[in-house]
mmCIF file of C-alpha atoms and ligand atoms in Angstrom:
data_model
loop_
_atom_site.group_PDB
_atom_site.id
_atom_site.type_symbol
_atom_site.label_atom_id
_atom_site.label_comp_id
_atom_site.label_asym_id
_atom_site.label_seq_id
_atom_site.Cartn_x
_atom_site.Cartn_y
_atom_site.Cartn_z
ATOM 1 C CA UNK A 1 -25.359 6.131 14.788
ATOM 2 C CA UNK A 2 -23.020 8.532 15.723
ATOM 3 C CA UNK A 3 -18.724 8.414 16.619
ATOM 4 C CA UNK A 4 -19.113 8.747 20.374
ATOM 5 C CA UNK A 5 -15.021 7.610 21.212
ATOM 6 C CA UNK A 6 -12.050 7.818 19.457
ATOM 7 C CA UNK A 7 -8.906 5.874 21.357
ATOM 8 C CA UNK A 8 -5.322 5.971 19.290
ATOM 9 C CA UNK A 9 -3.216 2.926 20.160
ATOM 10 C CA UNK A 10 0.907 2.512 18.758
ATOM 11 C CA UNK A 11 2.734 -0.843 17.960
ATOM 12 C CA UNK A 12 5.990 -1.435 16.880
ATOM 13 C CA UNK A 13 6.085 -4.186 14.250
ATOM 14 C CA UNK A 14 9.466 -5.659 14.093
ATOM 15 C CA UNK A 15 10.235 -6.923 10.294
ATOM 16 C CA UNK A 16 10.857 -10.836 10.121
ATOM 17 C CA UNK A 17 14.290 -11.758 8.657
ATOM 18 C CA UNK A 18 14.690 -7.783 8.725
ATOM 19 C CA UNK A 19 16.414 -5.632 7.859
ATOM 20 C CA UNK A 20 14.310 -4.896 4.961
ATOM 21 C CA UNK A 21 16.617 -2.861 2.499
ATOM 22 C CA UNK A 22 15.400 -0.745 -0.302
ATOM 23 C CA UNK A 23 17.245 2.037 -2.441
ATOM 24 C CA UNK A 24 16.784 5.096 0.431
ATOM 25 C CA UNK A 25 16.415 3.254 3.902
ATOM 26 C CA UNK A 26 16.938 0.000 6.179
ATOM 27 C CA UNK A 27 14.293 -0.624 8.744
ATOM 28 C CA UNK A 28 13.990 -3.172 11.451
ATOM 29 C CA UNK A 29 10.390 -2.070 12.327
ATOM 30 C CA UNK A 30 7.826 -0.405 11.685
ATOM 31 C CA UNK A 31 5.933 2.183 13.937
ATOM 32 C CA UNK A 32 2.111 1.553 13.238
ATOM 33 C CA UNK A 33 -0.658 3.565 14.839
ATOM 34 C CA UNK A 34 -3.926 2.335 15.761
ATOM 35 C CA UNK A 35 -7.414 4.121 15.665
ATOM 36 C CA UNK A 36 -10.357 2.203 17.569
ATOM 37 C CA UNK A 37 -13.641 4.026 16.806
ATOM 38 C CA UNK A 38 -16.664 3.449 19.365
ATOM 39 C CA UNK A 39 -19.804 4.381 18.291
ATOM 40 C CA UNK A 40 -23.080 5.788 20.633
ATOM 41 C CA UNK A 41 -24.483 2.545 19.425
ATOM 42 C CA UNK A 42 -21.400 0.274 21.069
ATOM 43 C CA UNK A 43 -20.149 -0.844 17.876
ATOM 44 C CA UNK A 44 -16.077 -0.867 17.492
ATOM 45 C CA UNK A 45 -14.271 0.309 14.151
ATOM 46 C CA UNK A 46 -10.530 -0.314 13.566
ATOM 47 C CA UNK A 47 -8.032 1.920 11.375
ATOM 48 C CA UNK A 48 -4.511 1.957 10.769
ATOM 49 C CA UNK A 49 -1.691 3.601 9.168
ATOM 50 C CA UNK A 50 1.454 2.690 9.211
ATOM 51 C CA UNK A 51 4.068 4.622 7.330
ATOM 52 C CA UNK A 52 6.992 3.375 6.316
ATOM 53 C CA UNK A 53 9.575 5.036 8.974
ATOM 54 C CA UNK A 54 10.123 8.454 8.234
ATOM 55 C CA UNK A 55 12.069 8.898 5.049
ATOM 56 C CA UNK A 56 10.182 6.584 2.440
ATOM 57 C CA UNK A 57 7.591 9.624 1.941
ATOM 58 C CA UNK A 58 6.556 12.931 3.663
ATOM 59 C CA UNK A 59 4.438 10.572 6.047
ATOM 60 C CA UNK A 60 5.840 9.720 9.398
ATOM 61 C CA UNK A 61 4.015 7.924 12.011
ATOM 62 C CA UNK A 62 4.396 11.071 14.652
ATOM 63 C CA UNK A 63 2.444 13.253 11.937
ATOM 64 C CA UNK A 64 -0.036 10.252 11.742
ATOM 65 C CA UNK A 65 -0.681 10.625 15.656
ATOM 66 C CA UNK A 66 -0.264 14.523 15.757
ATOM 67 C CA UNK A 67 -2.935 14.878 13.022
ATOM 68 C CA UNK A 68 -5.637 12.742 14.575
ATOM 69 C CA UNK A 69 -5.430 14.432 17.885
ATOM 70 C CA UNK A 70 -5.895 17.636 16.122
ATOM 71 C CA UNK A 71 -9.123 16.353 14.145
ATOM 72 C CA UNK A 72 -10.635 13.945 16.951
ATOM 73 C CA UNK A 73 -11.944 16.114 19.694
ATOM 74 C CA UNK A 74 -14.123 17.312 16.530
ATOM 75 C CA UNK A 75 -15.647 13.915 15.202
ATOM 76 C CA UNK A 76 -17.046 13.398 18.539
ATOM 77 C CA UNK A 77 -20.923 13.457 17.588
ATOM 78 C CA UNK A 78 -20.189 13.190 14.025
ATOM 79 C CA UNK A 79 -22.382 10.920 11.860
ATOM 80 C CA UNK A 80 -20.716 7.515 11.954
ATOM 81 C CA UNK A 81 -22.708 6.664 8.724
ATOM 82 C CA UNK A 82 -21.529 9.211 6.325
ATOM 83 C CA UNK A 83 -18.166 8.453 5.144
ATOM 84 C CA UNK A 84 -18.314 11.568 2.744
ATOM 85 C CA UNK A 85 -19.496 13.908 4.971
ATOM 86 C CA UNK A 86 -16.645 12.791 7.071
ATOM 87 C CA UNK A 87 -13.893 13.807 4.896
ATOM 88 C CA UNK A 88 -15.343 16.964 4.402
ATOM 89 C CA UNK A 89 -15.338 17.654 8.052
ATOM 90 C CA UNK A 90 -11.659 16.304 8.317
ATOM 91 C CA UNK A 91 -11.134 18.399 5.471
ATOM 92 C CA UNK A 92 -12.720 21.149 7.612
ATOM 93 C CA UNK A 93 -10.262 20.458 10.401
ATOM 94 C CA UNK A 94 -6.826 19.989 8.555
ATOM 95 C CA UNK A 95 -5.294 20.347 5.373
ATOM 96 C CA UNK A 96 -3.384 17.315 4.097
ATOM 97 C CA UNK A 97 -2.285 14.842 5.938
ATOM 98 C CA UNK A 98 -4.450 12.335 3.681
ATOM 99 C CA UNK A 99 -2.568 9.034 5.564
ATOM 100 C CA UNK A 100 -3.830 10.372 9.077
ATOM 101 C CA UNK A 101 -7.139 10.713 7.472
ATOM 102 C CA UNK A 102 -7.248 7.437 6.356
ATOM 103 C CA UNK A 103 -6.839 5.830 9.454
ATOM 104 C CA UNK A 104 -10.551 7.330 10.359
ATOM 105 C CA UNK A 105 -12.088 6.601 7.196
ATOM 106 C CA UNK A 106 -11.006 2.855 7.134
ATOM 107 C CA UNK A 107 -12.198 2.839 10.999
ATOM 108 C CA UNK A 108 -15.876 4.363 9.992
ATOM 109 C CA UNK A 109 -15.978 1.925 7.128
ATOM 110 C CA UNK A 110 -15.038 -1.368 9.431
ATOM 111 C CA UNK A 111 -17.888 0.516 11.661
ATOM 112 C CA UNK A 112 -20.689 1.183 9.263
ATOM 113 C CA UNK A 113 -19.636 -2.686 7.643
ATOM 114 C CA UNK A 114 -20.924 -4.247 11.036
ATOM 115 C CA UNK A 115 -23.864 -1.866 11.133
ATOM 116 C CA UNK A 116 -25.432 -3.137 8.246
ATOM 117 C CA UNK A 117 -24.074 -6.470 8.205
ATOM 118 C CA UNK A 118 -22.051 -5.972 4.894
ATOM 119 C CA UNK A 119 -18.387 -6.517 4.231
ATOM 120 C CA UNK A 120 -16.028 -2.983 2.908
ATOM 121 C CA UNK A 121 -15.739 -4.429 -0.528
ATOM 122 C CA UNK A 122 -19.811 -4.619 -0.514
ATOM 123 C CA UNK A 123 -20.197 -1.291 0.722
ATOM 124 C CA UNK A 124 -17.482 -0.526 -1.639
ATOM 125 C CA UNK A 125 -19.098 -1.923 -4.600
ATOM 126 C CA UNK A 126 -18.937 -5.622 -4.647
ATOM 127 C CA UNK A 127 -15.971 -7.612 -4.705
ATOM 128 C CA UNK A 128 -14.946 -9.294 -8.071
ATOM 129 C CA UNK A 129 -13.302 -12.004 -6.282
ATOM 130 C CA UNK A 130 -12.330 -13.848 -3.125
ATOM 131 C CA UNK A 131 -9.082 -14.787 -4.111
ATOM 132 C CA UNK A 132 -6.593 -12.106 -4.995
ATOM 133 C CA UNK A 133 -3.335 -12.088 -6.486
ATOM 134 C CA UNK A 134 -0.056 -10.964 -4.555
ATOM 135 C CA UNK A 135 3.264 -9.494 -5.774
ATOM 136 C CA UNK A 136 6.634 -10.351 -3.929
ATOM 137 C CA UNK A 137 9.389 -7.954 -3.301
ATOM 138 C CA UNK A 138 12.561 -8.818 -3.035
ATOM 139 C CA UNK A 139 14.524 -5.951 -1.338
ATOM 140 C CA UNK A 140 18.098 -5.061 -2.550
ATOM 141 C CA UNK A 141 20.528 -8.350 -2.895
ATOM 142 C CA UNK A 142 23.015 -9.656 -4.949
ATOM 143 C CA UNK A 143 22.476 -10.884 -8.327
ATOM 144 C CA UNK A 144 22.184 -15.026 -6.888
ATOM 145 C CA UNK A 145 20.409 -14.197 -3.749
ATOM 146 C CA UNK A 146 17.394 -12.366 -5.673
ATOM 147 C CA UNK A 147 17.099 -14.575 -8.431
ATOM 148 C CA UNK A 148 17.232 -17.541 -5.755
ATOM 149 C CA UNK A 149 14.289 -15.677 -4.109
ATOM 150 C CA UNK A 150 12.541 -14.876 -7.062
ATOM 151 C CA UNK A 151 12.991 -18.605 -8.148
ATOM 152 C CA UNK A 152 10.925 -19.705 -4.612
ATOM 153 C CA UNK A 153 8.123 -17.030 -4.804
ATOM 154 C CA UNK A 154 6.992 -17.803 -8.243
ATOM 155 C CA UNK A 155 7.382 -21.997 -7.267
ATOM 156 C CA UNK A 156 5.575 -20.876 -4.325
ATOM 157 C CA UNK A 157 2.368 -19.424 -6.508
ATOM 158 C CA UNK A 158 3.596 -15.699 -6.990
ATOM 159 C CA UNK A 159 2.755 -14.478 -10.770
ATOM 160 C CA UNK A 160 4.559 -10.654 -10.087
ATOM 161 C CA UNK A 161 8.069 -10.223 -8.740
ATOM 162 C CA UNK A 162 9.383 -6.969 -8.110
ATOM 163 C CA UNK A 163 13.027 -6.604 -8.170
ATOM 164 C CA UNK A 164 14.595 -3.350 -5.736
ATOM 165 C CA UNK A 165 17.020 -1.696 -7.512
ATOM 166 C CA UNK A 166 18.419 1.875 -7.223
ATOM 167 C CA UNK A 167 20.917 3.241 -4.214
ATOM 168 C CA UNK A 168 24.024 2.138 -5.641
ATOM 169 C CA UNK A 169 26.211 1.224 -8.916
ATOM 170 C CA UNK A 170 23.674 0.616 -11.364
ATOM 171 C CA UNK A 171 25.827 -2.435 -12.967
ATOM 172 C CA UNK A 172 24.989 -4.420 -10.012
ATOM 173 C CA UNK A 173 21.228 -4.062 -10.443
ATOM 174 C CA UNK A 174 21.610 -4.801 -14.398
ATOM 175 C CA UNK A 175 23.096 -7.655 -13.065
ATOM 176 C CA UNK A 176 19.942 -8.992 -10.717
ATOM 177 C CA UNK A 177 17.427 -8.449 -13.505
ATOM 178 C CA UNK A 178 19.489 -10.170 -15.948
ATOM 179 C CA UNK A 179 19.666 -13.095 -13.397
ATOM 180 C CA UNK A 180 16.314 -12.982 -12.318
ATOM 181 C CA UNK A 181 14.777 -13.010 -15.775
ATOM 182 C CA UNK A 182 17.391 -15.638 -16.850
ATOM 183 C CA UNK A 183 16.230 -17.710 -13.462
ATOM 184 C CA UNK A 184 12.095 -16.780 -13.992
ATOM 185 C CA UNK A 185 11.805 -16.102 -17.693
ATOM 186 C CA UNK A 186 8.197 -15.618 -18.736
ATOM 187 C CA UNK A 187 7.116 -17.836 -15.816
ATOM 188 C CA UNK A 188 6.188 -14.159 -13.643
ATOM 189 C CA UNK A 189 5.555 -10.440 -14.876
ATOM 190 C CA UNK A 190 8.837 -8.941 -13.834
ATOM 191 C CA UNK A 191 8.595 -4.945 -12.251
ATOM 192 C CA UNK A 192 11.845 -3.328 -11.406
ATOM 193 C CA UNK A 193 11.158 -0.918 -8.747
ATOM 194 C CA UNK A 194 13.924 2.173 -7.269
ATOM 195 C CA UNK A 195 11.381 3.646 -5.225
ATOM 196 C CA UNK A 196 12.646 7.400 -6.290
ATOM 197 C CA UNK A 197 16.038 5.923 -6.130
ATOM 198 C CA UNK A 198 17.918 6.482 -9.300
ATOM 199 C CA UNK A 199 19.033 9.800 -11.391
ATOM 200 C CA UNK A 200 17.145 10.253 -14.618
ATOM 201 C CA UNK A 201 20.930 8.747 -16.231
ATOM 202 C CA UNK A 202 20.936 6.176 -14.069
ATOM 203 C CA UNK A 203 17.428 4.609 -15.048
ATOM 204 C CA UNK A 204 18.062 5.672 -18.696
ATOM 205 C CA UNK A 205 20.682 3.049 -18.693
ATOM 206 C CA UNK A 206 19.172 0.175 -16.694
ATOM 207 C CA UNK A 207 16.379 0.359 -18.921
ATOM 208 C CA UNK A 208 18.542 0.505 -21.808
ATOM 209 C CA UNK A 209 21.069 -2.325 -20.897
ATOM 210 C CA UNK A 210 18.233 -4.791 -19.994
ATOM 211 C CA UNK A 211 16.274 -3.578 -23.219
ATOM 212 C CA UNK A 212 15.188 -7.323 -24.392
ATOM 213 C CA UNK A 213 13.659 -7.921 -20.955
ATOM 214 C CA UNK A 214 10.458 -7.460 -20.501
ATOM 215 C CA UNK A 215 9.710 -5.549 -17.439
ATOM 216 C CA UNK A 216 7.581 -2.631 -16.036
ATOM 217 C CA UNK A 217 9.868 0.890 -14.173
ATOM 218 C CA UNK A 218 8.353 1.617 -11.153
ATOM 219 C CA UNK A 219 8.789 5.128 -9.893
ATOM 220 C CA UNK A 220 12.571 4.939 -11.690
ATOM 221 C CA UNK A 221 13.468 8.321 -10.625
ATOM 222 C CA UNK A 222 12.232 11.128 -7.532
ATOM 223 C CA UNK A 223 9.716 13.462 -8.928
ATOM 224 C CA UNK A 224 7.162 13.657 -11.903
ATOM 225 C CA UNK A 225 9.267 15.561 -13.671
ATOM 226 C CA UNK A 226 12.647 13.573 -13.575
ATOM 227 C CA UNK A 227 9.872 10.692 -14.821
ATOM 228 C CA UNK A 228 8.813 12.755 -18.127
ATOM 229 C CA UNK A 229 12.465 13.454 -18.789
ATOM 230 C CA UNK A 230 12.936 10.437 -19.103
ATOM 231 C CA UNK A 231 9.755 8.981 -20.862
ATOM 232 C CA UNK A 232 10.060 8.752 -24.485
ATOM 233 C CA UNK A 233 13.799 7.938 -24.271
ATOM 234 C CA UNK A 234 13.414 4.241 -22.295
ATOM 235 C CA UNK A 235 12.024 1.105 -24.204
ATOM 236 C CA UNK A 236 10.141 0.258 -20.919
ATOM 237 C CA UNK A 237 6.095 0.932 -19.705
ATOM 238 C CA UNK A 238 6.579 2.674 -16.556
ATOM 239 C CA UNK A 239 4.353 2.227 -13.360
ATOM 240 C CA UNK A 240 4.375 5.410 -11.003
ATOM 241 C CA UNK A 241 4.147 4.952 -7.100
ATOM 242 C CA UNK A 242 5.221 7.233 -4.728
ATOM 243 C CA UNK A 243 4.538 10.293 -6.776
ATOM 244 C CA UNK A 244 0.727 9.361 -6.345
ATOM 245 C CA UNK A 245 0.546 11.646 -3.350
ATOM 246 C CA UNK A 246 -3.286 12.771 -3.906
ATOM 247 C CA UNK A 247 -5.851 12.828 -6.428
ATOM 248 C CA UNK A 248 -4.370 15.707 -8.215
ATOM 249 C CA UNK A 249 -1.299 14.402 -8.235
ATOM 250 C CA UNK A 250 -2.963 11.286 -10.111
ATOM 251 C CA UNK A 251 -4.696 13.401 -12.547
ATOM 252 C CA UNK A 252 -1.648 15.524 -13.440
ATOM 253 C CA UNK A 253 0.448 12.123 -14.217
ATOM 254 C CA UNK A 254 -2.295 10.684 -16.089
ATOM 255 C CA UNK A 255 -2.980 14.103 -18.549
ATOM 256 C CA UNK A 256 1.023 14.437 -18.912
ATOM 257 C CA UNK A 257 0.543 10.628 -20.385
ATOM 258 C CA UNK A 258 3.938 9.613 -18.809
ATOM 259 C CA UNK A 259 3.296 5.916 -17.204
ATOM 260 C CA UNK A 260 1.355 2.930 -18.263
ATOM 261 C CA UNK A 261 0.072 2.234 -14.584
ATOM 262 C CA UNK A 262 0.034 2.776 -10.658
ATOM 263 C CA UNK A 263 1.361 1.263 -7.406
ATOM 264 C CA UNK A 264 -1.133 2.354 -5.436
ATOM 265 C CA UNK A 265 -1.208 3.262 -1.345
ATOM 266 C CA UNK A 266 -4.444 3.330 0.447
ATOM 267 C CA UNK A 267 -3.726 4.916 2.930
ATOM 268 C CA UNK A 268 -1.385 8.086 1.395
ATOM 269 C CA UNK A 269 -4.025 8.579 -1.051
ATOM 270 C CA UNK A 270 -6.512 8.842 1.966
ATOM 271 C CA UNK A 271 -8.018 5.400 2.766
ATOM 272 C CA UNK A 272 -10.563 3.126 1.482
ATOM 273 C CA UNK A 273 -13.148 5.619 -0.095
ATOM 274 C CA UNK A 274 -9.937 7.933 -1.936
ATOM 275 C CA UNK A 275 -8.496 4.461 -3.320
ATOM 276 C CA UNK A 276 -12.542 3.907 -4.483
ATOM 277 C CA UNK A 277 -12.382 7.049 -6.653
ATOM 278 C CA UNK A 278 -9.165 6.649 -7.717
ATOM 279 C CA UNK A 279 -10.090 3.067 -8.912
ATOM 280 C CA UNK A 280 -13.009 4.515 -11.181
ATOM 281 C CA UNK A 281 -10.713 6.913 -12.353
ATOM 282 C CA UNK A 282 -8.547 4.075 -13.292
ATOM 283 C CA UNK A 283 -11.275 2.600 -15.018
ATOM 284 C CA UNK A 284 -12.246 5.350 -17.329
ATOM 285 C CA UNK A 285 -8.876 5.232 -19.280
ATOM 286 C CA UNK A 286 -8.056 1.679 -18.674
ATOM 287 C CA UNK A 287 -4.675 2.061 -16.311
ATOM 288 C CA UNK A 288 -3.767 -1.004 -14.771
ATOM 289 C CA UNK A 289 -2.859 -0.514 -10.971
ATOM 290 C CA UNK A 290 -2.108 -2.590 -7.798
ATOM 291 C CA UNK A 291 -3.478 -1.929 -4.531
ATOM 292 C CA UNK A 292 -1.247 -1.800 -1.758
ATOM 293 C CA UNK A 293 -0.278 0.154 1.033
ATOM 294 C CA UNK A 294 2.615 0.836 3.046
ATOM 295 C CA UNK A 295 3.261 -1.638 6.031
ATOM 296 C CA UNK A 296 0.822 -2.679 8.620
ATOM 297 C CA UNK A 297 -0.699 -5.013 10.132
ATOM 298 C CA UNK A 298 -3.861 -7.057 9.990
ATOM 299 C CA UNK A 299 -6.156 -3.709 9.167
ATOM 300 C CA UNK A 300 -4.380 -1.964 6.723
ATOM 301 C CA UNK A 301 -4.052 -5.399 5.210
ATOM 302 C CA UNK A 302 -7.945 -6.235 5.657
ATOM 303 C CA UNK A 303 -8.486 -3.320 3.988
ATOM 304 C CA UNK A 304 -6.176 -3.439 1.010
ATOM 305 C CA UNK A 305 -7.847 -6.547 0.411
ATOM 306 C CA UNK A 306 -11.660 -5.496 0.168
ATOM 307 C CA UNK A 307 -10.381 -2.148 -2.009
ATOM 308 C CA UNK A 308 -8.421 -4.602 -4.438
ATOM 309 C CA UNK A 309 -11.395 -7.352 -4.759
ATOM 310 C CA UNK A 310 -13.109 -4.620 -6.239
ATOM 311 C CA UNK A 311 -11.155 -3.283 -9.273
ATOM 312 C CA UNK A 312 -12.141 -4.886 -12.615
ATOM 313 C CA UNK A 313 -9.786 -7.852 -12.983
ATOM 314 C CA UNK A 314 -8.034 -6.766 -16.272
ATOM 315 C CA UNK A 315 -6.665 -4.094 -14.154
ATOM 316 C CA UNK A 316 -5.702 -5.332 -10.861
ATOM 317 C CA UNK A 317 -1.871 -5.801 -11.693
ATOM 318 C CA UNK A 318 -1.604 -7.542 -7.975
ATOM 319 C CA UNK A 319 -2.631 -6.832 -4.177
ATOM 320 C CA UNK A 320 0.353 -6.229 -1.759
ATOM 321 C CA UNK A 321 0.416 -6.206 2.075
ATOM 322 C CA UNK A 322 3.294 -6.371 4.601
ATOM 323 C CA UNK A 323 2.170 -9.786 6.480
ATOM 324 C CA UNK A 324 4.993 -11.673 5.633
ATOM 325 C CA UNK A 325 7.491 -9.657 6.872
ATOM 326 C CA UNK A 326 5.294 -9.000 10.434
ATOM 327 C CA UNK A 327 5.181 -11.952 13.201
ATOM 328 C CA UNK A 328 1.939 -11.812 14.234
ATOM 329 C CA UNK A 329 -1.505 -11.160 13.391
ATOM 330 C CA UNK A 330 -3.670 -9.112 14.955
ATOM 331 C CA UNK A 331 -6.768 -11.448 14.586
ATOM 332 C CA UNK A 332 -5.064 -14.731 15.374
ATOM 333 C CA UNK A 333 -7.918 -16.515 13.422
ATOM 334 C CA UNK A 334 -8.523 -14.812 11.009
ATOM 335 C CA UNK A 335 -5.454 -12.750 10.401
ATOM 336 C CA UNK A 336 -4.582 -12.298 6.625
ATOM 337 C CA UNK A 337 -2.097 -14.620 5.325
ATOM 338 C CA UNK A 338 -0.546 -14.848 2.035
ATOM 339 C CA UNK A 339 -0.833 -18.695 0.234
ATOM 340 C CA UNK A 340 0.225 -19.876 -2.764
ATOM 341 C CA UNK A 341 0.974 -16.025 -3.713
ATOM 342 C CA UNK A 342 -2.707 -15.278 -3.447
ATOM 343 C CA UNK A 343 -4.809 -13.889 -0.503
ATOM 344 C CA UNK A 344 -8.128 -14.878 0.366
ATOM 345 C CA UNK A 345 -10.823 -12.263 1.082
ATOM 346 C CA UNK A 346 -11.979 -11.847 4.801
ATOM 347 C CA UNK A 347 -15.569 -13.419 5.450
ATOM 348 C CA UNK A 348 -17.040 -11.425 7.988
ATOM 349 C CA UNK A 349 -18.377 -7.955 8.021
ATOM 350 C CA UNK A 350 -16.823 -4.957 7.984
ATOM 351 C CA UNK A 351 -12.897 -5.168 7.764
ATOM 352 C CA UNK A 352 -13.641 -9.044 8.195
ATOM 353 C CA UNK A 353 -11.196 -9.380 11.180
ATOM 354 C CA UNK A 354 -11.128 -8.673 14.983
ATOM 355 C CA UNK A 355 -7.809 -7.350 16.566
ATOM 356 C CA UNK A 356 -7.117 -8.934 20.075
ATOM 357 C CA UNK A 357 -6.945 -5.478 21.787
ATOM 358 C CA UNK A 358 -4.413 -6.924 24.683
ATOM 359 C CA UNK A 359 -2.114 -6.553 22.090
ATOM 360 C CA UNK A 360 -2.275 -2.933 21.315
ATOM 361 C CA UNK A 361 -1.543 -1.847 25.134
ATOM 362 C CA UNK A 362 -3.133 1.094 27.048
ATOM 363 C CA UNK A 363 -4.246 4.272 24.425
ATOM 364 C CA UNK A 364 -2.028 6.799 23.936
ATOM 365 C CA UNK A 365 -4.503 9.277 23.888
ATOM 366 C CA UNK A 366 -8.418 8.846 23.924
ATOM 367 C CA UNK A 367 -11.136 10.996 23.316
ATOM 368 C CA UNK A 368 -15.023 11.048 23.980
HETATM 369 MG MG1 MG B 401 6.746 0.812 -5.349
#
């Protein structure tokens, strides 16, 4: 079986309730792009990546489109069975851009899924469960408003709540996690989250002022380094997200010793078979991680899904997708949906869901 078309599709997904708020940007939507794979044998692959406008990370969703057109003309007549010997041939074609290459790779794995009639998390290793756990976060609010929220999602089923924080005066966001753990107590594992947003000072003394709350730092501060600074000096385990920006990346953070877990991105790390490596890595020194990704829609969610069903339990921290905040599903049957703060595990093979393709519009570029 071999790739025989490649067609790249864009849709805007406008954020429910939006805008969503965190520490370095507002968005109303989000610009997702599309990769349909066709193989000689007719069978259809989907990908996605969907970054999270252009100022969360050095991913933008123009780079995401620019970089596949530079690789596809290429992986026309590639194997579409050999998910390795694809990277190394994307590899071949382009340095970085790991999120564009993930787009393919979760494609080819949706692909190779229906070709063998076995879901990703089979082909991926076997899933652990159906039934995974979700996180909620809040966004930036007032001290009320997010422990109000907070309040609903764990009612609602939710076991993790992570608090945004960072982008203005600190005292404000000591205030929300007071409330919130005043409001949730014990009841959900709290994570406080700046996404790079806050001065190595500025975390020092949010972690110091809400010492006797129990509550994991996510990415408190910009780089790896600000993070070290810092480490040693704050009573609080610290998870590191956005720093993750490849393998190496991971490996550096993990031999400098300076967090106690990961927020992991699929698709920045380079799709489904980069998050399975980084998962056994994981594994060998015990790091507890989510998996996540950035925003998307039904495949990027799919996906997250059947890479998170198979990490070993005791160190899934949660699963995380951007349904919620998105109006519509793809797959209008069987779309991923979040309930009771847990997600069930597509059914079918591959990806385990089939995007309406009206939806998507004409290609903005194909190639064959
Ligand atoms: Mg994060």
């Amino acid at each position: 079986m071999r790739i025989s078309e490649i067609h790249v599709y864009q849709k805007q997904l406008p954020i429910i309730g939006g805008p969503y708020t965190m520490s370095r940007i507002t968005l109303h939507s989000i610009d997702s792009t599309i990769v349909k794979l066709v193989s000689d044998t007719g069978l259809v692959g989907w990908g996605e990546v969907a970054p999270l406008g252009p100022v969360y990370q050095p991913q933008h969703a123009l780079g995401a489109r620019a970089a596949i057109y530079e690789m596809a003309p290429a992986l026309i007549g590639q194997s579409a069975l050999a998910p390795l010997l694809l990277r190394r041939q994307m590899d071949a074609l382009l340095t970085g851009h790991n999120y564009a290459k993930a787009a393919i790779d979760i494609a080819l794995m949706d692909m190779i899924g229906k070709h063998h009639g076995l879901r990703v998390c089979d082909l991926l290793g076997g899933a652990e469960t159906e039934r995974l756990p979700a996180y909620y976060a809040t966004g930036i609010g007032e001290p009320d408003e997010i422990a109000r929220m907070s309040v609903d999602k764990v009612d609602e089923g939710y076991r993790r709540i992570q608090i945004k924080a960072g982008g203005r005066d600190v005292a404000i966001d000591i205030a929300v996690v007071h409330k919130v753990w005043e409001s949730v107590g014990n009841r959900a594992q709290l994570v406080v989250d700046t996404n790079r947003g806050m001065t190595a000072s500025q975390a020092m003394r949010l972690s110091l002022a809400c010492r006797d709350i129990p509550f994991s730092f996510e990415q408190p501060c910009n780089t790896i380094d600000e993070i070290a600074a810092i480490r040693g000096q704050i009573p609080h385990p610290i998870i590191i997200d956005e720093s993750t920006e490849s393998l190496d990346d991971l490996l550096r953070i993990i031999s400098m010793g300076i967090c106690d877990g990961f927020g992991l991105k699929m698709t920045r790390l380079g799709g489904l078979n980069a998050m399975a490596t980084v998962r056994d890595i994981c594994a060998a020194r015990s790091i507890p991680h989510t998996c996540e990704d950035n925003w998307g829609g039904d495949i990027v969610a799919a996906a997250v899904l059947h890479i998170g069903a198979t990490v070993e339990p005791r160190l899934l921290e949660a699963v995380w997708t951007s349904g919620i905040y998105i109006e519509e599903n793809y797959d209008p049957v069987n779309g991923i949906k979040v309930d009771g703060g847990h997600f069930q595990l597509p059914t079918g093979p591959g990806l385990g869901i089939v995007p309406q393709e009206s939806q998507f519009g004409d290609a903005l570029a194909s190639f064959n």
